XYZ file of C-alpha atoms in Angstrom:
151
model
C -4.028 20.722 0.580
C -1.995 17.752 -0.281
C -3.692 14.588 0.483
C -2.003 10.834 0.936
C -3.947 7.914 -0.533
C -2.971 4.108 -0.333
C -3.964 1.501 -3.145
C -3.837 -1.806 -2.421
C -4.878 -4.559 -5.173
C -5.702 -8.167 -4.317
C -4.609 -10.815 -6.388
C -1.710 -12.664 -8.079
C -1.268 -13.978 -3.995
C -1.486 -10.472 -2.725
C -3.198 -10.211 0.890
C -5.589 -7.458 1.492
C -4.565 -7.261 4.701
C -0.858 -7.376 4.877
C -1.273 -4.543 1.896
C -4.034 -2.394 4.328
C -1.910 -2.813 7.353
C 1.286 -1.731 5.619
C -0.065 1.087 4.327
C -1.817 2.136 7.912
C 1.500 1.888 9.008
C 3.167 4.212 6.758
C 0.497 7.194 7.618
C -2.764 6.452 4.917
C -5.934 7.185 6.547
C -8.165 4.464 6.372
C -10.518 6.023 4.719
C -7.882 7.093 1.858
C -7.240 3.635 1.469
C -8.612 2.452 -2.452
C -8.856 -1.376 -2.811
C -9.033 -3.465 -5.649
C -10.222 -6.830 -5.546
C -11.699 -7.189 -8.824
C -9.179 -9.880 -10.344
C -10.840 -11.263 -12.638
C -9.707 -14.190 -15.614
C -8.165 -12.675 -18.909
C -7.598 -14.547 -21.967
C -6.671 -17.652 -21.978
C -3.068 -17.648 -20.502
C -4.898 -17.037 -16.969
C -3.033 -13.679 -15.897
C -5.404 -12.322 -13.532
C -6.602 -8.975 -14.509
C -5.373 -6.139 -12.672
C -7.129 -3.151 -12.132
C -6.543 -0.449 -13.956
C -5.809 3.150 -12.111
C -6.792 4.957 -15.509
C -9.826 3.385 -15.219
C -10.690 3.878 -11.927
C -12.960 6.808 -11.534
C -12.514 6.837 -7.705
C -8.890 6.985 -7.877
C -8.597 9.774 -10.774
C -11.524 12.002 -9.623
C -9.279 11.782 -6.127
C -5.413 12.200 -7.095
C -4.400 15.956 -7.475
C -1.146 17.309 -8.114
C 0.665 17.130 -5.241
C -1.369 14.184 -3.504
C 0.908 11.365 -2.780
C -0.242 7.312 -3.400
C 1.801 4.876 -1.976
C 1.873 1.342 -2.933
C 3.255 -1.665 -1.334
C 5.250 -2.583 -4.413
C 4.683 -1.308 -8.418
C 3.261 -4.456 -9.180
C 0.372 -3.592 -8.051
C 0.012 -0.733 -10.983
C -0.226 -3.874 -13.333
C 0.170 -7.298 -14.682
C 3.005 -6.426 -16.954
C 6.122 -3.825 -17.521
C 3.768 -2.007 -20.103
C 0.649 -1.596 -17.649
C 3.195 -0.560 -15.188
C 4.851 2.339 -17.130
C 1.605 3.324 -18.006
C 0.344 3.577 -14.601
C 3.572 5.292 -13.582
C 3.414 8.048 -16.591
C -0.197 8.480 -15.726
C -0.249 9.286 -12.151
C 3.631 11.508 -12.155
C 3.255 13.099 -15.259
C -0.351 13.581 -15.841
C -2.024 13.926 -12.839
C 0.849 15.100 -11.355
C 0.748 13.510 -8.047
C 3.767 11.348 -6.589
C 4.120 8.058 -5.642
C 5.979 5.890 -2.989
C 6.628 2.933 -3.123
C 7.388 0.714 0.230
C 9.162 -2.177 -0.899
C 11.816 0.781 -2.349
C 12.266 3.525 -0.241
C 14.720 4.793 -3.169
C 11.798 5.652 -5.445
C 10.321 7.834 -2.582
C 11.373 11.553 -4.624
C 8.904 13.180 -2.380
C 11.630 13.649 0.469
C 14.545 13.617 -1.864
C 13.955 16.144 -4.687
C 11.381 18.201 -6.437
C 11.014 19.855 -9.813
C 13.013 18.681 -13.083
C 15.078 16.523 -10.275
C 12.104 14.263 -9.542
C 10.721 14.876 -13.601
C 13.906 13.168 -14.055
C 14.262 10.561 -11.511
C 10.812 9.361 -12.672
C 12.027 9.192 -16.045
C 15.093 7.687 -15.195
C 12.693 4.757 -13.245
C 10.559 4.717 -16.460
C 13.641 3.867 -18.562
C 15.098 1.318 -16.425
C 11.198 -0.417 -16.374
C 11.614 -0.569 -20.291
C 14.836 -1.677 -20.444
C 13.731 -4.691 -18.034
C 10.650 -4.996 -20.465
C 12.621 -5.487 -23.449
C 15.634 -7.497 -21.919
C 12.910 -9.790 -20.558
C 11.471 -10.151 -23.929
C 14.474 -10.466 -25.995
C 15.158 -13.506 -23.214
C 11.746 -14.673 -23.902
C 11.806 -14.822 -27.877
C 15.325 -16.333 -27.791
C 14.133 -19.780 -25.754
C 10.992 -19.579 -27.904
C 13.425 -19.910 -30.706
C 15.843 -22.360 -29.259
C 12.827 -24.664 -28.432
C 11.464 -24.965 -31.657
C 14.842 -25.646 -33.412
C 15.109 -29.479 -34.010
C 17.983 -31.473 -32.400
């Protein structure tokens, strides 16, 4: 049987409870809730540490194919485009589970296709998430360079 879990993480001035309650309200058990709140300082920039699904034998001993996790928003899958699309490839294509996402009700497939529909609307999401990684970055390197050049 298809099961619905809820993962909240706390941190980066996320509330545990707004998270909880959001995700009571959308039909988790409480008891299929997972919560992270083991932020924790990494490297010296300060980005709290998010936690990662992968690692999280609760979470991957639970998910099955066909078991839906909903999220408040995909930040919460990590502290960067990379952890995120990692998260994401994880959970859709390997474990084969879905996931919805409440802050945008279009990346619910779940109700809106199946099959190579949702294989593709996933990688569709995946490619815009890279394209936003590497636009970002490009962005990033050119003000690195315009700051160092001497006026």
């Amino acid at each position: 049987m298809e099961k619905v879990f809820g993962y909240a993480h706390v941190g980066r001035g996320k509330n545990k409870n707004e998270q909880v309650d959001r995700l009571l309200e959308a039909g988790v058990c409480q008891e299929n809730i997972i919560i992270d709140a083991k932020a924790k300082k990494k490297n010296k920039c300060n980005h709290q540490d998010y936690y990662r699904l992968i690692g999280s034998g609760d979470l991957v001993a639970l998910l099955r194919k066909g078991d839906l996790l909903i999220i408040t928003d995909f930040s919460v899958l990590g502290a960067n485009y990379d952890e995120i699309i990692e998260q994401w490839l994880i959970i859709t294509k390997t474990l084969q589970a879905d996931i919805q996402v409440l802050d945008m009700p279009a990346l619910n497939l779940r109700n809106i296709c199946a099959g190579e529909c949702k294989n593709a609307a996933n990688d569709l999401f995946v490619q815009m998430l890279t394209y936003a990684r590497d636009n970002a970055n490009a962005k990033k390197c050119f003000w690195c360079k315009l700051t160092k050049k001497k006026f």
